[in-house]
Coordinates of C-alpha atoms in Angstrom, one line a residue:
M1 CA -10.1 -78.9 7.9
D2 CA -9.3 -75.3 9.2
S3 CA -11.9 -73.8 11.4
A4 CA -14.0 -71.1 9.5
A5 CA -14.4 -67.8 10.8
A6 CA -18.0 -68.2 11.6
S7 CA -19.0 -69.9 14.7
A8 CA -20.4 -73.4 14.6
S9 CA -24.1 -73.7 14.7
P10 CA -25.6 -74.3 18.1
V11 CA -26.2 -78.1 18.8
P12 CA -30.1 -78.4 19.6
A13 CA -30.5 -79.5 23.3
A14 CA -32.6 -82.6 22.2
E15 CA -29.7 -83.8 20.1
A16 CA -27.0 -83.0 22.5
A17 CA -28.9 -85.1 25.2
Q18 CA -29.1 -88.2 23.0
R19 CA -25.7 -88.5 21.6
P20 CA -22.3 -89.4 23.3
P21 CA -20.2 -86.3 24.8
H22 CA -18.0 -85.1 22.1
M23 CA -14.4 -85.3 23.6
A24 CA -11.8 -82.9 21.6
A25 CA -8.0 -82.9 22.0
L26 CA -6.6 -79.4 21.9
V27 CA -2.9 -78.7 21.6
L28 CA -2.2 -74.9 21.8
A29 CA 0.9 -74.2 19.6
R30 CA 1.7 -70.4 19.3
G31 CA 4.5 -69.4 16.7
G32 CA 6.3 -67.1 19.0
S33 CA 8.6 -68.7 21.5
K34 CA 10.9 -66.6 23.9
G35 CA 13.5 -69.3 24.3
I36 CA 13.5 -71.5 21.1
P37 CA 12.1 -70.3 17.9
L38 CA 9.3 -72.1 16.5
K39 CA 9.9 -74.8 19.4
N40 CA 6.7 -76.7 19.2
I41 CA 8.0 -78.1 15.5
K42 CA 11.6 -78.1 16.2
P43 CA 12.6 -82.0 15.7
L44 CA 13.2 -83.9 18.8
A45 CA 14.5 -87.6 18.7
G46 CA 13.6 -87.6 14.8
L47 CA 9.9 -86.2 15.1
P48 CA 8.6 -82.6 15.3
L49 CA 8.2 -81.9 19.0
I50 CA 4.4 -81.6 18.7
G51 CA 4.3 -84.6 16.7
W52 CA 4.8 -86.7 20.0
V53 CA 1.5 -85.5 21.8
L54 CA -0.4 -85.7 18.5
R55 CA 0.5 -89.3 17.8
A56 CA -0.5 -90.3 21.4
A57 CA -3.9 -88.3 20.8
I58 CA -4.5 -89.9 17.6
D59 CA -3.8 -93.5 18.9
S60 CA -5.7 -93.3 22.0
G61 CA -8.9 -93.3 19.9
V62 CA -11.0 -91.4 22.6
F63 CA -11.2 -88.0 20.7
Q64 CA -14.1 -88.3 18.5
S65 CA -16.4 -86.3 16.5
V66 CA -20.2 -86.7 17.0
S67 CA -20.3 -89.2 14.2
L68 CA -17.8 -91.3 16.2
S69 CA -16.1 -91.9 12.9
A70 CA -13.3 -89.4 12.6
N71 CA -10.8 -88.3 15.0
S72 CA -11.2 -84.8 17.1
V73 CA -7.6 -83.9 17.6
W74 CA -7.1 -80.1 17.0
V75 CA -4.0 -77.9 16.9
S76 CA -4.7 -74.3 17.7
T77 CA -2.0 -72.1 16.2
D78 CA -1.3 -68.5 14.7
H79 CA 1.8 -69.8 12.2
D80 CA 1.5 -71.2 9.0
E81 CA 4.4 -73.8 9.5
I82 CA 3.0 -75.2 12.6
K83 CA -0.3 -75.6 10.4
K84 CA 1.5 -77.6 7.9
V85 CA 3.1 -79.8 10.4
A86 CA -0.5 -80.5 12.1
K87 CA -1.9 -81.5 8.9
K88 CA 1.0 -83.8 7.9
F89 CA -0.2 -85.6 11.2
G90 CA -3.8 -85.9 9.9
V91 CA -5.1 -83.6 12.7
K92 CA -7.4 -80.6 12.3
V93 CA -6.4 -77.0 12.7
H94 CA -7.9 -74.0 14.4
H95 CA -6.8 -70.6 13.2
R96 CA -5.7 -68.9 16.6
S97 CA -6.4 -65.1 16.5
A98 CA -4.1 -62.6 17.3
E99 CA -6.0 -61.6 20.3
V100 CA -5.2 -64.8 22.1
S101 CA -1.6 -65.4 20.6
K102 CA 0.1 -62.6 22.8
D103 CA 2.9 -63.5 25.1
S104 CA 0.1 -62.3 28.0
S105 CA -2.6 -64.6 26.8
S106 CA -3.6 -67.5 28.8
S107 CA -4.3 -71.0 27.8
L108 CA -7.7 -70.7 29.1
E109 CA -8.3 -67.7 26.7
A110 CA -7.3 -69.7 23.8
I111 CA -9.5 -72.4 24.7
Q112 CA -12.4 -70.4 25.3
E113 CA -11.7 -69.2 21.7
F114 CA -11.7 -72.6 20.2
L115 CA -15.1 -73.5 21.9
R116 CA -16.8 -70.4 20.5
H117 CA -16.0 -71.7 17.2
H118 CA -16.6 -75.4 18.0
N119 CA -20.1 -75.2 20.0
E120 CA -20.4 -79.3 19.3
V121 CA -17.6 -79.9 21.6
D122 CA -18.7 -81.0 25.1
I123 CA -15.1 -82.0 26.7
I124 CA -11.7 -80.6 26.1
G125 CA -8.5 -82.5 26.5
N126 CA -5.9 -79.7 26.5
I127 CA -2.7 -81.2 25.9
Q128 CA 0.7 -79.5 26.2
A129 CA 3.0 -79.7 23.2
T130 CA 5.9 -79.6 25.4
S131 CA 5.2 -83.1 27.2
P132 CA 6.5 -85.5 24.5
C133 CA 6.5 -88.6 26.8
L134 CA 2.7 -88.8 26.9
H135 CA 1.3 -92.2 26.1
P136 CA -2.3 -93.3 24.7
D137 CA -2.9 -95.2 27.8
D138 CA -2.9 -92.3 29.9
L139 CA -5.5 -90.5 27.8
I140 CA -7.6 -93.6 27.5
K141 CA -7.7 -93.6 31.3
V142 CA -8.4 -90.0 31.8
A143 CA -11.2 -90.0 29.2
K144 CA -12.8 -93.0 31.3
M145 CA -12.5 -90.8 34.4
I146 CA -14.6 -88.0 32.9
R147 CA -16.9 -90.1 30.7
E148 CA -17.8 -93.1 32.9
D149 CA -16.6 -91.9 36.5
G150 CA -18.3 -88.6 36.6
Y151 CA -15.5 -86.2 37.2
D152 CA -15.7 -82.7 35.7
S153 CA -12.3 -82.1 35.5
V154 CA -9.0 -84.1 35.4
F155 CA -5.5 -82.8 35.5
S156 CA -2.0 -84.5 35.3
V157 CA 0.3 -84.5 38.6
V158 CA 3.8 -86.2 39.1
R159 CA 5.0 -87.4 42.5
R160 CA 8.2 -85.7 43.8
H161 CA 10.3 -86.5 46.7
L162 CA 11.7 -83.0 47.5
F163 CA 12.1 -81.2 50.7
R164 CA 10.8 -77.6 50.8
W165 CA 12.1 -74.8 52.8
S166 CA 10.9 -71.2 53.3
E167 CA 12.2 -68.6 51.2
I168 CA 14.3 -65.7 52.6
K169 CA 14.3 -62.4 50.6
K170 CA 17.4 -61.0 49.9
G171 CA 18.5 -58.3 52.4
V172 CA 16.5 -59.8 55.2
N173 CA 18.2 -61.2 58.3
E174 CA 16.0 -64.4 58.9
V175 CA 16.4 -67.9 59.0
T176 CA 14.8 -70.4 56.9
M177 CA 12.2 -73.1 58.1
P178 CA 11.4 -76.3 57.0
K179 CA 8.0 -76.7 54.9
N180 CA 7.2 -80.3 54.8
L181 CA 9.7 -82.0 57.2
D182 CA 10.9 -82.4 60.4
P183 CA 14.7 -81.9 60.3
A184 CA 15.4 -83.9 63.5
K185 CA 13.5 -86.9 61.8
R186 CA 14.3 -86.8 58.1
P187 CA 12.5 -89.6 56.3
R188 CA 14.2 -91.9 54.0
R189 CA 12.7 -91.7 50.4
Q190 CA 11.3 -95.4 50.7
D191 CA 9.6 -94.3 54.0
W192 CA 7.9 -91.0 52.5
D193 CA 5.1 -90.9 50.0
G194 CA 6.3 -87.7 48.5
E195 CA 4.0 -84.9 47.3
L196 CA 1.9 -84.4 44.1
Y197 CA 3.1 -81.6 41.6
E198 CA 1.2 -80.4 38.6
N199 CA 3.2 -81.4 35.5
G200 CA 1.2 -79.6 33.0
S201 CA 1.0 -82.5 30.5
F202 CA -2.9 -82.1 30.3
Y203 CA -6.0 -80.7 31.6
F204 CA -9.5 -82.3 30.8
A205 CA -12.6 -80.1 31.6
K206 CA -16.2 -80.3 30.6
K207 CA -17.4 -77.0 28.6
D208 CA -19.6 -75.5 31.2
L209 CA -16.4 -75.3 33.7
I210 CA -14.5 -73.8 30.8
E211 CA -16.9 -71.3 30.0
K212 CA -17.0 -70.3 33.9
D213 CA -13.2 -69.5 33.7
Y214 CA -12.0 -72.8 35.3
L215 CA -9.9 -75.5 33.8
Q216 CA -9.9 -77.3 37.3
G217 CA -13.3 -77.3 39.1
G218 CA -16.6 -79.1 39.8
K219 CA -16.0 -82.7 40.8
V220 CA -12.2 -82.5 40.1
I221 CA -9.5 -85.1 40.6
Y222 CA -5.7 -85.5 39.6
Y223 CA -4.2 -88.2 37.3
E224 CA -0.8 -89.4 38.4
M225 CA 1.7 -89.9 35.6
R226 CA 4.9 -92.1 35.7
A227 CA 7.7 -90.1 36.8
E228 CA 9.9 -91.5 33.9
C229 CA 7.2 -89.7 31.5
S230 CA 6.8 -86.5 33.3
V231 CA 8.9 -84.5 30.7
D232 CA 8.2 -80.8 30.4
I233 CA 10.7 -79.1 28.2
D234 CA 9.3 -75.5 29.2
I235 CA 10.2 -76.1 32.9
D236 CA 13.2 -78.5 33.5
M237 CA 14.3 -80.1 30.3
D238 CA 17.2 -79.0 27.8
W239 CA 17.0 -80.5 24.4
P240 CA 19.5 -83.2 24.7
I241 CA 18.4 -84.4 27.9
A242 CA 14.8 -84.3 26.6
E243 CA 15.8 -86.2 23.6
Q244 CA 17.4 -89.2 25.9
R245 CA 14.2 -89.3 28.0
V246 CA 12.0 -89.7 24.9
L247 CA 14.2 -92.4 23.3
R248 CA 13.8 -94.3 26.4
Y249 CA 10.3 -93.7 27.8
G250 CA 8.3 -92.1 24.7
Y251 CA 5.7 -93.7 22.8
F252 CA 6.6 -94.5 19.4
G253 CA 3.2 -95.3 17.7
K254 CA 1.2 -98.2 16.1
E255 CA 2.9 -100.7 14.1
M256 CA 0.9 -101.5 11.0
K257 CA 1.3 -105.0 9.4
L258 CA -1.2 -104.6 6.4
L259 CA -2.4 -101.9 4.3
V260 CA -5.4 -102.7 2.2
C261 CA -6.6 -100.2 -0.6
S262 CA -8.7 -99.9 -3.7
I263 CA -7.1 -99.9 -7.1
D264 CA -9.6 -97.6 -9.0
G265 CA -9.9 -94.3 -7.0
C266 CA -6.6 -94.9 -4.7
L267 CA -3.9 -96.7 -6.8
T268 CA -5.3 -95.3 -10.1
N269 CA -7.5 -92.7 -11.4
G270 CA -9.4 -95.1 -13.5
H271 CA -8.0 -93.8 -16.8
R272 CA -5.2 -95.9 -18.6
C273 CA -3.2 -94.9 -21.7
L274 CA -2.7 -97.7 -24.3
S275 CA -0.2 -97.5 -27.1
E276 CA -1.0 -98.4 -30.8
D277 CA -0.1 -102.1 -30.3
Q278 CA -2.5 -101.9 -27.0
K279 CA 0.2 -102.0 -24.5
E280 CA -0.4 -100.0 -21.5
L281 CA 2.0 -96.9 -21.1
S282 CA 3.8 -96.2 -17.7
S283 CA 3.4 -93.0 -16.2
D284 CA 4.9 -90.6 -13.5
D285 CA 1.6 -91.5 -11.4
D286 CA 2.6 -95.1 -11.7
D287 CA 6.0 -94.4 -10.4
R288 CA 4.6 -92.5 -7.4
V289 CA 2.1 -95.4 -6.6
A290 CA 5.2 -97.9 -6.9
D291 CA 7.2 -95.7 -4.6
G292 CA 4.5 -95.4 -1.9
I293 CA 4.1 -99.4 -2.0
S294 CA 7.9 -99.9 -1.8
L295 CA 8.2 -97.4 1.2
L296 CA 5.7 -99.7 3.1
K297 CA 6.9 -102.9 2.1
K298 CA 10.4 -102.2 3.3
R299 CA 9.1 -101.7 6.8
G300 CA 7.4 -105.0 6.5
V301 CA 3.8 -103.8 5.9
K302 CA 2.1 -106.3 3.5
V303 CA 0.1 -104.5 0.8
I304 CA -3.0 -105.8 -0.8
S305 CA -5.5 -104.1 -3.0
K306 CA -9.1 -104.5 -2.9
E307 CA -10.5 -104.4 -6.2
E308 CA -14.1 -105.1 -6.6
F309 CA -14.6 -104.8 -10.3
S310 CA -11.8 -105.8 -12.9
K311 CA -8.2 -106.6 -12.2
T312 CA -6.8 -104.1 -14.5
I313 CA -3.1 -104.3 -16.0
S314 CA -2.2 -101.7 -13.5
A315 CA -2.9 -104.0 -10.7
M316 CA -0.6 -106.6 -12.0
K317 CA 2.3 -104.1 -12.3
L318 CA 2.3 -102.5 -9.1
D319 CA 3.8 -105.1 -6.9
C320 CA 1.0 -105.6 -4.7
E321 CA -1.3 -108.6 -4.2
V322 CA -4.8 -108.5 -5.8
K323 CA -7.8 -109.9 -4.1
V324 CA -11.6 -109.1 -4.3
Q325 CA -12.3 -107.7 -0.9
K326 CA -15.2 -106.1 0.9
R327 CA -15.7 -106.3 4.8
R328 CA -16.1 -109.8 5.0
G329 CA -12.9 -110.4 3.0
V330 CA -10.8 -107.9 5.1
E331 CA -12.0 -109.8 8.1
D332 CA -11.0 -113.2 6.7
L333 CA -7.6 -111.8 5.8
R334 CA -7.1 -110.4 9.1
N335 CA -7.8 -113.3 11.0
K336 CA -5.7 -115.4 8.5
M337 CA -2.7 -113.3 9.5
S338 CA -3.7 -113.2 12.9
L339 CA -4.0 -109.3 13.1
S340 CA -5.9 -106.9 15.0
W341 CA -7.8 -104.2 13.2
K342 CA -5.5 -101.8 14.9
E343 CA -2.6 -103.3 12.9
V344 CA -4.7 -102.7 9.7
A345 CA -4.3 -99.5 7.7
Y346 CA -7.1 -98.9 5.0
L347 CA -7.2 -96.6 2.2
G348 CA -10.9 -96.4 0.7
Y349 CA -12.7 -94.1 -2.0
N350 CA -16.3 -95.2 -2.5
E351 CA -18.9 -95.8 0.1
S352 CA -18.4 -99.4 0.2
D353 CA -15.3 -98.9 2.0
V354 CA -16.7 -96.8 5.0
D355 CA -17.1 -100.0 7.2
C356 CA -13.6 -100.8 6.8
L357 CA -12.5 -97.3 7.1
K358 CA -14.1 -97.0 10.6
E359 CA -12.5 -100.2 11.8
A360 CA -8.9 -99.7 10.6
G361 CA -6.3 -98.6 12.9
M362 CA -5.4 -96.1 10.5
S363 CA -7.8 -95.0 7.7
G364 CA -7.4 -92.6 4.7
V365 CA -8.9 -91.4 1.7
P366 CA -7.7 -89.5 -1.4
A367 CA -8.9 -85.9 -1.6
D368 CA -11.5 -86.8 -4.5
A369 CA -13.0 -89.6 -2.4
C370 CA -16.9 -89.5 -1.9
A371 CA -18.1 -87.5 1.0
A372 CA -19.1 -90.7 3.1
A373 CA -15.4 -91.9 2.9
Q374 CA -14.1 -88.7 3.8
K375 CA -16.4 -88.5 6.8
A376 CA -15.3 -92.0 8.0
A377 CA -11.6 -91.5 7.3
G378 CA -9.1 -90.5 10.0
Y379 CA -6.7 -88.8 7.4
I380 CA -7.6 -87.2 4.1
C381 CA -4.9 -86.9 1.6
Q382 CA -4.2 -83.7 -0.3
S383 CA -3.8 -85.7 -3.5
N384 CA -6.3 -87.4 -5.7
G385 CA -6.4 -91.0 -6.3
G386 CA -3.8 -92.2 -8.8
C387 CA -1.9 -88.8 -8.5
G388 CA 0.0 -89.4 -5.2
A389 CA -2.4 -90.4 -2.7
I390 CA -1.0 -93.9 -1.9
Q391 CA 2.6 -92.4 -1.5
E392 CA 1.1 -89.6 0.7
F393 CA -0.9 -92.1 2.7
A394 CA 2.3 -94.2 3.1
E395 CA 4.4 -91.6 4.3
Y396 CA 1.5 -90.9 6.9
I397 CA 1.6 -94.1 8.1
L398 CA 5.3 -94.3 8.3
L399 CA 5.4 -91.1 10.2
L400 CA 3.2 -92.4 12.9
M401 CA 5.1 -95.6 13.1
K402 CA 8.3 -93.8 13.3
T403 CA 10.9 -95.3 15.4
V404 CA 14.5 -93.4 15.9
N405 CA 17.6 -94.9 14.4
L406 CA 19.9 -95.4 17.7
N407 CA 22.9 -96.0 15.7

């Protein structure tokens, strides 16, 4: 949901003290780019550039709202096309004002603006859209450093084995001097630890630091990323080289094995049309449901419908198994298939679906789902139940599972 122009209501101090800290991921993505127009959504190895870090942030599971039921991954942007891409990945959008969207605007200014509108956030994980080899395990480890180990800020670095020499200004008759080596005793790479450099992949900081104009401060520590995953398109990567790095070292998302969804409210809207001889008539909506199921089955995802009331004629026509399922039924099915909850996608509609929505690796609801289900889901479809929601959710699942065709 887009952030409103008005600031969020202040969180009472007593309430803030009782709840776990709200950690939000924030990806800054201006529409303007001096080098490559709309670079942040340009396809890179089959996915929009920004999609690589959004997928890693979502799948890390560490960015959650106060209710701990929905992801708190945000894109701050001033461009409508970037907003559309962000929503397709199931993340939230903050409308970035013109005041902090200038070429001269700093990341800190844009983060501070976000916090003024979202006072409920305690910790910001500022993730750079131009770091497409970021993995969820990196974010999980950093979240622990902030939440459990007591650090106020953590930033990413990479180890480089580069010898530095002093710069000589043009026209000045001087000699260069070594900065980090003795030329008479040049160390071999294996005998030298190298040096740590910021790689710009992410900066985590508590809100009080950011409000004091710091992204790095307080009890501060670095997080060393693997060199092969330290890809920064802004600095040292052109597009073809970056694509090859991503193909080899990038994170390609969760692999879903099972989709469980309701019939009434998800696969259908609860209304069926019968002919004069009482035969059920097909509709365009039925075709869209079948298309969504077919998309997943082609990728090896088993589709099972959770029907709590009646096994409608439609259920028999949609090429998916029909079972009476609630939380226990899904647990039994998951155990029978030797699956973890992370390998289960769940499309729900009613309050009875909330427990499964919270547990599933990917969770979604149609646009007209009940409020409790919407609050628990990670993705809210733009389509209503029976009117394209299953196809939209299937496409979302496949987007997050997407692998690149190397042929």
